PDB file of C-alpha atoms in Angstrom:
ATOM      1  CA  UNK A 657     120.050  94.041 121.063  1.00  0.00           C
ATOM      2  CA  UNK A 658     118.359  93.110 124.194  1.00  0.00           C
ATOM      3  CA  UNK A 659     116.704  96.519 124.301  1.00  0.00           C
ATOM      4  CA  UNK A 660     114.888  95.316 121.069  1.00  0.00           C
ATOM      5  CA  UNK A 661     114.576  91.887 122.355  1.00  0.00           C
ATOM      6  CA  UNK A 662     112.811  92.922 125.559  1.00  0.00           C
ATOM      7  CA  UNK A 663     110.500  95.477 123.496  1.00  0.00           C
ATOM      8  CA  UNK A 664     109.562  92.616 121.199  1.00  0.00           C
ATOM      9  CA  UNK A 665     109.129  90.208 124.036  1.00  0.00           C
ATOM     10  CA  UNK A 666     106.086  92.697 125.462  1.00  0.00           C
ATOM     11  CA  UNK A 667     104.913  92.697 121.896  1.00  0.00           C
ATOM     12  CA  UNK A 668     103.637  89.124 121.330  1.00  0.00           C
ATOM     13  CA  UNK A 669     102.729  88.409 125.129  1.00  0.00           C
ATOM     14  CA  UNK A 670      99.691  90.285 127.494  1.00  0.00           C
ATOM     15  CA  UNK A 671      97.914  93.151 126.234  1.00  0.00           C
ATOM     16  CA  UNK A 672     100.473  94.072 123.556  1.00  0.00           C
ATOM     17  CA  UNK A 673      99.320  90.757 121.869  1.00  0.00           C
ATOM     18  CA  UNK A 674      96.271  92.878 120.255  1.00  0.00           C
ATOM     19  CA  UNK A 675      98.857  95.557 119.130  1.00  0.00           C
ATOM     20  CA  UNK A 676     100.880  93.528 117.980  1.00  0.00           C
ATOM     21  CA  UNK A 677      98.029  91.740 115.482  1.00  0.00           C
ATOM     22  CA  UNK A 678      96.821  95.110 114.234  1.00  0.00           C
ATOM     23  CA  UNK A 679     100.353  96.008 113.357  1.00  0.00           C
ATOM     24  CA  UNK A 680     100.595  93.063 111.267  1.00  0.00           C
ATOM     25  CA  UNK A 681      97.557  93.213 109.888  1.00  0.00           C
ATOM     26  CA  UNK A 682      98.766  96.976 108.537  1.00  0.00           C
ATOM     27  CA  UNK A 683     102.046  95.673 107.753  1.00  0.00           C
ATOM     28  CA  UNK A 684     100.467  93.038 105.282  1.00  0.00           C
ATOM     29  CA  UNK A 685      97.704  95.306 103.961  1.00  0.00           C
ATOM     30  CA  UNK A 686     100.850  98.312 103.029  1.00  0.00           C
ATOM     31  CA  UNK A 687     103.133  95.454 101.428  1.00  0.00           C
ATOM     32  CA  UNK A 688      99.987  95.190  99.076  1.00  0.00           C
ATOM     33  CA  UNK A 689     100.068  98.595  98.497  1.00  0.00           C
ATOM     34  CA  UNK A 690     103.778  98.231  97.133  1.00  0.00           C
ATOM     35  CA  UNK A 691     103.156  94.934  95.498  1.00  0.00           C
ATOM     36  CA  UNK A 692     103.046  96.112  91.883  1.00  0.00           C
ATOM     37  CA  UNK A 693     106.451  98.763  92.366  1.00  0.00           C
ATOM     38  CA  UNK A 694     108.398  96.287  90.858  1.00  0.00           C
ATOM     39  CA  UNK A 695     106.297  94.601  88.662  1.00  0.00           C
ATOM     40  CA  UNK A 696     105.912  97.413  85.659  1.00  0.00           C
ATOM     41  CA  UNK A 697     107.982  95.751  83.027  1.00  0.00           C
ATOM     42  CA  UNK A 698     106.334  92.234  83.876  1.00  0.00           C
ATOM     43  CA  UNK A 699     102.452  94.280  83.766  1.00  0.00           C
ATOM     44  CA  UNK A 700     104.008  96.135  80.556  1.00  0.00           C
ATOM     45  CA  UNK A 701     105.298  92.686  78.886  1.00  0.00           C
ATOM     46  CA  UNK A 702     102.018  90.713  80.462  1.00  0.00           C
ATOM     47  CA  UNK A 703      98.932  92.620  78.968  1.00  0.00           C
ATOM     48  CA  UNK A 704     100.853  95.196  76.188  1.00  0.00           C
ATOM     49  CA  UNK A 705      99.928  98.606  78.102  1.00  0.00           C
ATOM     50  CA  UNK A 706     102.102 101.555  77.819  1.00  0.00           C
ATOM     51  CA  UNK A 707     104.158 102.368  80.746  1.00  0.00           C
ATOM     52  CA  UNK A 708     102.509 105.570  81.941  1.00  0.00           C
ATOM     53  CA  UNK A 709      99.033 103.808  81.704  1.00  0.00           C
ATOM     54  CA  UNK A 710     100.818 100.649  83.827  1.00  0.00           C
ATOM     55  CA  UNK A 711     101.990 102.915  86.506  1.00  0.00           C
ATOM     56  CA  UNK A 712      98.378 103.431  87.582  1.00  0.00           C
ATOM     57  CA  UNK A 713      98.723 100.371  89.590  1.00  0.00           C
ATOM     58  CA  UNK A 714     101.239 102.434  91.641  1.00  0.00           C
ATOM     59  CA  UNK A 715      99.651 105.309  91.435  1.00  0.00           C
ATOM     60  CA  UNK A 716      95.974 105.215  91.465  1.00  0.00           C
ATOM     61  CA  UNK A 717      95.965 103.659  95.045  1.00  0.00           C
ATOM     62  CA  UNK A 718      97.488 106.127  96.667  1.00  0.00           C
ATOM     63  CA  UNK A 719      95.160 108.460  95.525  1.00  0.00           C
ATOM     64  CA  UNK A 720      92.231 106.428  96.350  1.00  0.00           C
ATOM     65  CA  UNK A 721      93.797 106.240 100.146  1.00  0.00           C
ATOM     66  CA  UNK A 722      93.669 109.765 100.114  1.00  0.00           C
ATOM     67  CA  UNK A 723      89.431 109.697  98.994  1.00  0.00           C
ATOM     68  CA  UNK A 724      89.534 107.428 102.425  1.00  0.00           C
ATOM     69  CA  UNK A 725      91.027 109.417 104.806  1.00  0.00           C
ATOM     70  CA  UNK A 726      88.107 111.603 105.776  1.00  0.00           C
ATOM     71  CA  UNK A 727      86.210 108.406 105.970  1.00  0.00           C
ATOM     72  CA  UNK A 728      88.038 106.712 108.975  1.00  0.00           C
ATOM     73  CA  UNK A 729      87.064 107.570 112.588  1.00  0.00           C
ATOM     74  CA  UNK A 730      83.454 107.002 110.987  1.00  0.00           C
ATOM     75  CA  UNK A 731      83.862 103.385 110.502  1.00  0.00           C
ATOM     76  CA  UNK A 732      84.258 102.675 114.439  1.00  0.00           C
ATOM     77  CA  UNK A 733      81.227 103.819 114.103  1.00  0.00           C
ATOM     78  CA  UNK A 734      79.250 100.923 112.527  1.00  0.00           C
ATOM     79  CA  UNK A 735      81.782  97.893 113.775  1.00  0.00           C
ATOM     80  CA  UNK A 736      83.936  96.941 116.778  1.00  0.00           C
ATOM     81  CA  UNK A 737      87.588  96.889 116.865  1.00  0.00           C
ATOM     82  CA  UNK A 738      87.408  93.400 115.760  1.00  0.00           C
ATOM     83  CA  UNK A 739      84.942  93.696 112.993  1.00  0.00           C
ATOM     84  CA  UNK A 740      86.765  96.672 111.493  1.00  0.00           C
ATOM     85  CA  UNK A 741      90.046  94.435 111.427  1.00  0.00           C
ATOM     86  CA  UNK A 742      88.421  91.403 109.698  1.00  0.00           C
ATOM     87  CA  UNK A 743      86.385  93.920 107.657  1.00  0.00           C
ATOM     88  CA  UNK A 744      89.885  95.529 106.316  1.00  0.00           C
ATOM     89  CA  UNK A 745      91.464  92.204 106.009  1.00  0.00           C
ATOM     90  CA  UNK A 746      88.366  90.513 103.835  1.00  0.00           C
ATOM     91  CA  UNK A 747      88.331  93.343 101.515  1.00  0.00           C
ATOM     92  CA  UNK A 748      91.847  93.334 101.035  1.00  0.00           C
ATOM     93  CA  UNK A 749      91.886  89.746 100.493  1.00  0.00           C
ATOM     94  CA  UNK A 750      89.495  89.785  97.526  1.00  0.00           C
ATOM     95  CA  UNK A 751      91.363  92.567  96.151  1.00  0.00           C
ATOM     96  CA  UNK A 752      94.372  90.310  96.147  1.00  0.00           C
ATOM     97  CA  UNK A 753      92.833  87.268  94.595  1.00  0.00           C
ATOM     98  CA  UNK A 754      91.890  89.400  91.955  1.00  0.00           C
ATOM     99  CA  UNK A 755      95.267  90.967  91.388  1.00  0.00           C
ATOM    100  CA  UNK A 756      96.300  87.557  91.491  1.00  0.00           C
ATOM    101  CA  UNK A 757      94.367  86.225  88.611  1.00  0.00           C
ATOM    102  CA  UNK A 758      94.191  89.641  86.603  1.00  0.00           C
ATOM    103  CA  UNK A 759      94.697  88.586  82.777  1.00  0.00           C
ATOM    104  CA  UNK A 760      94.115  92.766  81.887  1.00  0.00           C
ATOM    105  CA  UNK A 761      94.233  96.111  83.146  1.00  0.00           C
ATOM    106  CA  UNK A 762      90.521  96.795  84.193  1.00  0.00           C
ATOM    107  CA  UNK A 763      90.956  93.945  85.946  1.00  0.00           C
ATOM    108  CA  UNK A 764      94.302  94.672  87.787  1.00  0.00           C
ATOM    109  CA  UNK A 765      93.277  97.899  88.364  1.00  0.00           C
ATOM    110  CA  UNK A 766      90.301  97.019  89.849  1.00  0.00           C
ATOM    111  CA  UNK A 767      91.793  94.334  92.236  1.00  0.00           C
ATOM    112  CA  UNK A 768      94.016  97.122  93.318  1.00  0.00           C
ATOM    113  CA  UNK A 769      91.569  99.475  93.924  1.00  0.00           C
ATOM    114  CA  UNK A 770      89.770  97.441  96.416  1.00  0.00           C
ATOM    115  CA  UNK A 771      93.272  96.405  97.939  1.00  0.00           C
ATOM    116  CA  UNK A 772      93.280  99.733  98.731  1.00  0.00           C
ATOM    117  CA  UNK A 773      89.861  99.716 100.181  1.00  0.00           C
ATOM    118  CA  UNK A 774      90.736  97.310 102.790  1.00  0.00           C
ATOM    119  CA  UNK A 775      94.048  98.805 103.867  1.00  0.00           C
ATOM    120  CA  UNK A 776      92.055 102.519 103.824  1.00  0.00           C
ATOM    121  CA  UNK A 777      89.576 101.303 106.473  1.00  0.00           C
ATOM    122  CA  UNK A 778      91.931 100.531 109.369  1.00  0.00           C
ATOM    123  CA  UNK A 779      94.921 102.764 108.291  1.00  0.00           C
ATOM    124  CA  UNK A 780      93.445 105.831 109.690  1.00  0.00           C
ATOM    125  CA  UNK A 781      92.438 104.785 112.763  1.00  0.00           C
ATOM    126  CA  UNK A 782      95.677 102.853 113.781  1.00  0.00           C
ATOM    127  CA  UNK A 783      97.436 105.086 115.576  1.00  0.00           C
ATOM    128  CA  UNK A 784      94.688 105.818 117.534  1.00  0.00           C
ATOM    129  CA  UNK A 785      93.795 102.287 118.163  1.00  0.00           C
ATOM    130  CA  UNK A 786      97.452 101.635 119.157  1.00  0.00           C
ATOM    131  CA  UNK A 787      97.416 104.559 121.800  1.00  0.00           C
ATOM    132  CA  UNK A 788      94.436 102.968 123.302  1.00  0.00           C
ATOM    133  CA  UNK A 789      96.114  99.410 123.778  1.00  0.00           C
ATOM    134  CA  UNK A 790      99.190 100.711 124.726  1.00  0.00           C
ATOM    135  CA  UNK A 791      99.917 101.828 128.270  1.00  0.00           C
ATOM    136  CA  UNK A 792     101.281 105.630 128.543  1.00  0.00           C
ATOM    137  CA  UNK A 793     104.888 104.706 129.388  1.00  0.00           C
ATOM    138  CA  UNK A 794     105.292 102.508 126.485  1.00  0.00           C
ATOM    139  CA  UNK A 795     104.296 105.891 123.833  1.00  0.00           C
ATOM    140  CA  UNK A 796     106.928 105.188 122.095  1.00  0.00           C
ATOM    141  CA  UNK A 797     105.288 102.149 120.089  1.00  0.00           C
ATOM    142  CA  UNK A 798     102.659 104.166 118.555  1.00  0.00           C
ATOM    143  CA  UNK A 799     104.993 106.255 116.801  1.00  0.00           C
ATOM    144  CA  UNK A 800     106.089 103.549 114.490  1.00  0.00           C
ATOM    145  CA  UNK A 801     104.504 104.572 111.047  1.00  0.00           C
ATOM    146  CA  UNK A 802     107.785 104.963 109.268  1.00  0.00           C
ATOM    147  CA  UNK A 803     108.717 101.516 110.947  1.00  0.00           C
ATOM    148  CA  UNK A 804     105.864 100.087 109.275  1.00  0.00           C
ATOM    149  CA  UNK A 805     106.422 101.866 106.368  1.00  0.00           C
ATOM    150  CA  UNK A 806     110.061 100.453 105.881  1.00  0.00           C
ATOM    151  CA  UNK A 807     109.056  96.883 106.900  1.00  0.00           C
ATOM    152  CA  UNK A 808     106.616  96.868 104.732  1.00  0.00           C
ATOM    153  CA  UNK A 809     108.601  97.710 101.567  1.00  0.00           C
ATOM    154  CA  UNK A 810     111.604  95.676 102.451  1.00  0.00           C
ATOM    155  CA  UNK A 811     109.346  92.742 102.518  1.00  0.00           C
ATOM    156  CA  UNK A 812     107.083  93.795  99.208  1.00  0.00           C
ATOM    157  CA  UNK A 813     110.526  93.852  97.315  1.00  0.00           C
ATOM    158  CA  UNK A 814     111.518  90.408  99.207  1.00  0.00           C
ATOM    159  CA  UNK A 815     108.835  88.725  98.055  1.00  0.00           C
ATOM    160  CA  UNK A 816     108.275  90.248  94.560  1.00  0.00           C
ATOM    161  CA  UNK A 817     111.637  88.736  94.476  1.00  0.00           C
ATOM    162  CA  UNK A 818     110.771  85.388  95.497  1.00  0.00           C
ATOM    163  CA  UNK A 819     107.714  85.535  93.150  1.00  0.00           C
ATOM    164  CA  UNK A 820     110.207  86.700  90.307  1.00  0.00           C
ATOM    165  CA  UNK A 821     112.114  83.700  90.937  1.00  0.00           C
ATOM    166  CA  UNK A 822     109.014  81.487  90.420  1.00  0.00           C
ATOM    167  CA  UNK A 823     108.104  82.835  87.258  1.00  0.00           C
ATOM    168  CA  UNK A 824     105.472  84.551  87.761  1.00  0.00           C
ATOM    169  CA  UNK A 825     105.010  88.780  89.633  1.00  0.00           C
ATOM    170  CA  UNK A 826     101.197  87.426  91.030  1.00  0.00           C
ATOM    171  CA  UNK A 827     102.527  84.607  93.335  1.00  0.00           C
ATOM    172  CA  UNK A 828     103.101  87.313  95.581  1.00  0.00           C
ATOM    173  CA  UNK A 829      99.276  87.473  96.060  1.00  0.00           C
ATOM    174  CA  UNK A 830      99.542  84.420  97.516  1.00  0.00           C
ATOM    175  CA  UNK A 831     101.694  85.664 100.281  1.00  0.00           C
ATOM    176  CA  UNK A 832      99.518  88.302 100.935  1.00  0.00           C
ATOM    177  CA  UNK A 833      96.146  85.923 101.326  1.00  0.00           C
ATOM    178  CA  UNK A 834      97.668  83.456 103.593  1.00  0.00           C
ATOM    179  CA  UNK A 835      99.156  86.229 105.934  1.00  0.00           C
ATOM    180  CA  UNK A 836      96.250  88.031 105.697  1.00  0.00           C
ATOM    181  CA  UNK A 837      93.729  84.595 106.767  1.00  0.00           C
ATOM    182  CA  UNK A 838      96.407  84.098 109.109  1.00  0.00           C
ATOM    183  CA  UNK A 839      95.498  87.502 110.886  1.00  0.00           C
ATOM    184  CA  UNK A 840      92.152  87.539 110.486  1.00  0.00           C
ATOM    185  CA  UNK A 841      92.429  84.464 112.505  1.00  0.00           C
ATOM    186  CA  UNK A 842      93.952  85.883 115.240  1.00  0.00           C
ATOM    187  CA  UNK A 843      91.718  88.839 115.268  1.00  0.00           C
ATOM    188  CA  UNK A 844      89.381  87.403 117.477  1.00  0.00           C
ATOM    189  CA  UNK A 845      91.528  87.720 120.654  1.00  0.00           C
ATOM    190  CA  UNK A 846      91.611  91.468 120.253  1.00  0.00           C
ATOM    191  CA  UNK A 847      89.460  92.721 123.389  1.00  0.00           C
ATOM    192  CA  UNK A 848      89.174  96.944 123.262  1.00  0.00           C
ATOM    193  CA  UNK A 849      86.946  98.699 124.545  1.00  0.00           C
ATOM    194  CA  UNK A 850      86.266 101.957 123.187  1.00  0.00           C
ATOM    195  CA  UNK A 851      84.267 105.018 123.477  1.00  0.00           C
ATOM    196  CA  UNK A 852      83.719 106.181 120.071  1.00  0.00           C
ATOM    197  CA  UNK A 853      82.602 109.869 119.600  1.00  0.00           C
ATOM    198  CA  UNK A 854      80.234 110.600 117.011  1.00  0.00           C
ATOM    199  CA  UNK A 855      80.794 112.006 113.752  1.00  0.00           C
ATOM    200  CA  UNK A 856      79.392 113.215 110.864  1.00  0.00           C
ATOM    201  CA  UNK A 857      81.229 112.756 107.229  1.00  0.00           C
ATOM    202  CA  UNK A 858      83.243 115.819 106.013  1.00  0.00           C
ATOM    203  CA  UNK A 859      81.159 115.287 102.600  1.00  0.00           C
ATOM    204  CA  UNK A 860      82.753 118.501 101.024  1.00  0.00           C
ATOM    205  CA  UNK A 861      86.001 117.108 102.274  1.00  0.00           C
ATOM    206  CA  UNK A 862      85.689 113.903 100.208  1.00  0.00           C
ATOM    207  CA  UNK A 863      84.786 116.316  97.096  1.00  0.00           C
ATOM    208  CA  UNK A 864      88.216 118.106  97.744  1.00  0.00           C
ATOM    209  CA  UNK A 865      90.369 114.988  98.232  1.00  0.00           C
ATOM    210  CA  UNK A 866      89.524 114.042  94.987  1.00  0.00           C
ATOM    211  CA  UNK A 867      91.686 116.591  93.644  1.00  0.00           C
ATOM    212  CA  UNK A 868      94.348 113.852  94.221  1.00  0.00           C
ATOM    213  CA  UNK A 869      92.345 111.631  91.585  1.00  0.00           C
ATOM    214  CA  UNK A 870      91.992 114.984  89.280  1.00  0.00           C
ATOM    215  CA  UNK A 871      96.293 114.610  89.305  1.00  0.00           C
ATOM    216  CA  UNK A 872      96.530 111.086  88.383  1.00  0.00           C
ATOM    217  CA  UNK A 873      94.301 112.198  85.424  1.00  0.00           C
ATOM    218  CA  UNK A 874      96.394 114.227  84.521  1.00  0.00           C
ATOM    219  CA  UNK A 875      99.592 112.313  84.896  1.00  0.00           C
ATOM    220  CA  UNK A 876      97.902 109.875  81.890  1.00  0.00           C
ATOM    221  CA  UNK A 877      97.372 112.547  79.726  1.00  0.00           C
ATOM    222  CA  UNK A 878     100.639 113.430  79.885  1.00  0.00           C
ATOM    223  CA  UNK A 879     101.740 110.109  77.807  1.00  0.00           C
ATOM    224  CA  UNK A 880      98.618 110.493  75.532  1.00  0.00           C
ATOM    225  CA  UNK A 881      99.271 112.273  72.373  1.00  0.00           C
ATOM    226  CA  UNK A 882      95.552 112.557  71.668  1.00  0.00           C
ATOM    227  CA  UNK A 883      94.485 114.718  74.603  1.00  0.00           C
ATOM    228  CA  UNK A 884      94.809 118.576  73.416  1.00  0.00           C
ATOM    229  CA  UNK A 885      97.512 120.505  75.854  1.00  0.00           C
ATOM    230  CA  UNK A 886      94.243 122.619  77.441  1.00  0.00           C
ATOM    231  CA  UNK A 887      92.366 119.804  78.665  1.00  0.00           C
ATOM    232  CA  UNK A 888      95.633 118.562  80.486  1.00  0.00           C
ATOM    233  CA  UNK A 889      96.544 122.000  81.555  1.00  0.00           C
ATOM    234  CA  UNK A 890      92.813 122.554  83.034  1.00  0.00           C
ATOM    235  CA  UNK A 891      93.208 119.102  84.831  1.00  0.00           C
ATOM    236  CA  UNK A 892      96.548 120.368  86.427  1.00  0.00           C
ATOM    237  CA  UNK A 893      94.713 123.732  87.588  1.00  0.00           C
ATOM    238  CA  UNK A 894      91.081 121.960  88.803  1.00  0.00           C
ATOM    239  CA  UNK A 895      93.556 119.411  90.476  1.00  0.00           C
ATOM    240  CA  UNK A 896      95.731 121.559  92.816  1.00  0.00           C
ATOM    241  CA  UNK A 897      92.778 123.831  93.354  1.00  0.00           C
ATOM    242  CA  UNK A 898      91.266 120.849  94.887  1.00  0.00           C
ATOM    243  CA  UNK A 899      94.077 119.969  97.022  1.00  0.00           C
ATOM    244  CA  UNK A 900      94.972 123.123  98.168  1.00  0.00           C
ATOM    245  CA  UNK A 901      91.344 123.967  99.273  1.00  0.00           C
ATOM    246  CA  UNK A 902      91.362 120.294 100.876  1.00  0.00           C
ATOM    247  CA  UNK A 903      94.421 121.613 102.913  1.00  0.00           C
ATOM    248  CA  UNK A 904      92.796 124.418 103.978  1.00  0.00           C
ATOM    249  CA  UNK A 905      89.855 123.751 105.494  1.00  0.00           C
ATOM    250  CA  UNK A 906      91.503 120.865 107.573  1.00  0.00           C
ATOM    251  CA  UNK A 907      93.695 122.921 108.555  1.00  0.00           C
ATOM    252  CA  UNK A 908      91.598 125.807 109.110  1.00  0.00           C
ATOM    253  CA  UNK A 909      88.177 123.977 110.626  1.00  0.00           C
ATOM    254  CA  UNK A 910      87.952 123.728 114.930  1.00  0.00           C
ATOM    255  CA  UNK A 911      86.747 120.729 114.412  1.00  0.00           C
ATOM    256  CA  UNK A 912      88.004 118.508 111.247  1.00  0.00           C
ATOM    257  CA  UNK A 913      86.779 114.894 111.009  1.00  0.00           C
ATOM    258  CA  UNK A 914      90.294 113.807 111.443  1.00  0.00           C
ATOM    259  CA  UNK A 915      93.407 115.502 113.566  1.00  0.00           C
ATOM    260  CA  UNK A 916      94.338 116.560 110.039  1.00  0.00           C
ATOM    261  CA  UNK A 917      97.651 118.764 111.431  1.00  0.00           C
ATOM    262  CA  UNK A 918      98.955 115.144 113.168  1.00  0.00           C
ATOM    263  CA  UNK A 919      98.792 113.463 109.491  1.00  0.00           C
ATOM    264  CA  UNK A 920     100.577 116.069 108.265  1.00  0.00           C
ATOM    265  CA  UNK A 921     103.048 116.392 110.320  1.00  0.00           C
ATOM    266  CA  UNK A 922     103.650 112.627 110.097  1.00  0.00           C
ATOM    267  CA  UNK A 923     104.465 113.066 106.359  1.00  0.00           C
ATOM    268  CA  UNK A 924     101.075 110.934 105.087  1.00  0.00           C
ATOM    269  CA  UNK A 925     100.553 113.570 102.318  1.00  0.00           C
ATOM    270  CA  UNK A 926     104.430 113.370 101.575  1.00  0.00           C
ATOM    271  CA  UNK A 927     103.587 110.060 100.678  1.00  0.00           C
ATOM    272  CA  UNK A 928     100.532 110.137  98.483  1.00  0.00           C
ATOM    273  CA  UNK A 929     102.520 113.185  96.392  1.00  0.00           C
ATOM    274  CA  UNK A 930     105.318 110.870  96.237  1.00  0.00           C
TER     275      UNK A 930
END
């Protein structure tokens, strides 16, 4: 207990005050990505969707994290530490007033998508960003993805919950924009200096992630009884092709865009299949 005490003592003082921030920030942005798990029967009940078409709000996210991911050393790039935190945090805010005041699906969907958009920018780049503010003999700290992870959840379901309990699944939107202006508040006392190496966008890469969009397509024609059993079949097919070339040539190039072998081997595709 002290142990964890101590560790979160360095945490919120000194130069593990700017860690700490950007690990809320990420926590905050990721309970937004679980803030519709619970919610399908309200969605289904709400706006008269079926349920596969409703579980695009879990699903269609994930996938559009996965479009982002060769996107994010290049956006240190074009802003400072700072800027790329606010950035992340605006985005995601509009994306949760809209899920807040969705009356339909487009609109849901769409408030989800640029969710998404804002937690995609930073997510990428935190680990790295945490290595740099930590000092060496505290490594330890920037292996915490799964921590996040779990936080993350435990709170999305806590405060679906709450927002349950006050009659309505959106309230929890409302959690999410005042943490989130709360951070973005804070953001200015982030002070990193960085030397950012110059890249050039995998564009082919991008092409070949969307295979993971090609798969959610075909996860909705699966509950449509319209769509002939070849067009979903050929979806299936164009979809792992796409994946499985993705995999290959990030784990094949010298040089990838990102340190493609670390994600993996810190389960982020695990995730996105999941």
């Amino acid at each position: 207990m002290n142990k964890i005490r101590h560790q979160f003592d360095q945490l919120v003082q000194g130069e593990y005050h700017e860690a700490f921030i950007l690990i809320l920030g990420m926590i905050v942005m990721l309970i937004g990505e679980f803030s519709t798990a619970l919610a399908v029967t309200k969605i289904v009940e709400a706006f008269g969707n079926n349920e596969v078409v409703v579980q695009l709000t879990n699903i269609l996210p994930l996938a559009w994290l996965a479009l982002m991911y060769p996107l994010g050393p290049v956006w240190l790039q074009k802003k400072s530490v700072v800027q790329l935190l606010k950035l992340s945090l605006a985005i995601f805010i509009i994306g949760s007033l809209l899920v807040g005041i969705a009356f339909n699906m487009p609109i849901l969907l769409l408030g989800r998508i640029i969710q998404t958009t804002g937690c995609g920018i930073l997510l990428p780049m935190l680990p790295s960003l945490i290595a740099t503010i930590l000092p060496e003999k505290n490594v330890g700290l920037t292996k915490m993805g799964d921590v996040m992870l779990g936080v993350a959840l435990v709170l999305a379901l806590f405060l679906t919950g709450i927002s349950f309990l006050l009659g309505n699944w959106q309230l929890i939107n409302i959690f999410l924009i005042v943490l989130s202006l709360i951070i973005y508040h804070n953001a200015s006392s982030i002070k990193i200096d960085l030397e950012i190496s110059t890249y050039n966008i995998e564009r082919v890469n991008i092409v070949l992630s969307s295979g993971f969009m090609v798969l959610i397509g075909w996860i909705v024609t699966l509950g449509d009884q319209i769509t002939s059993s070849w067009f979903s079949w050929g979806l299936l097919v164009i979809g792992i092709g796409l994946i499985a070339t993705y995999l290959w040539r990030e784990l094949s190039v010298p040089n990838p865009l990102i340190d493609f072998k670390g994600l993996f081997n810190v389960r982020y595709l695990r995730a996105v299949l999941l």
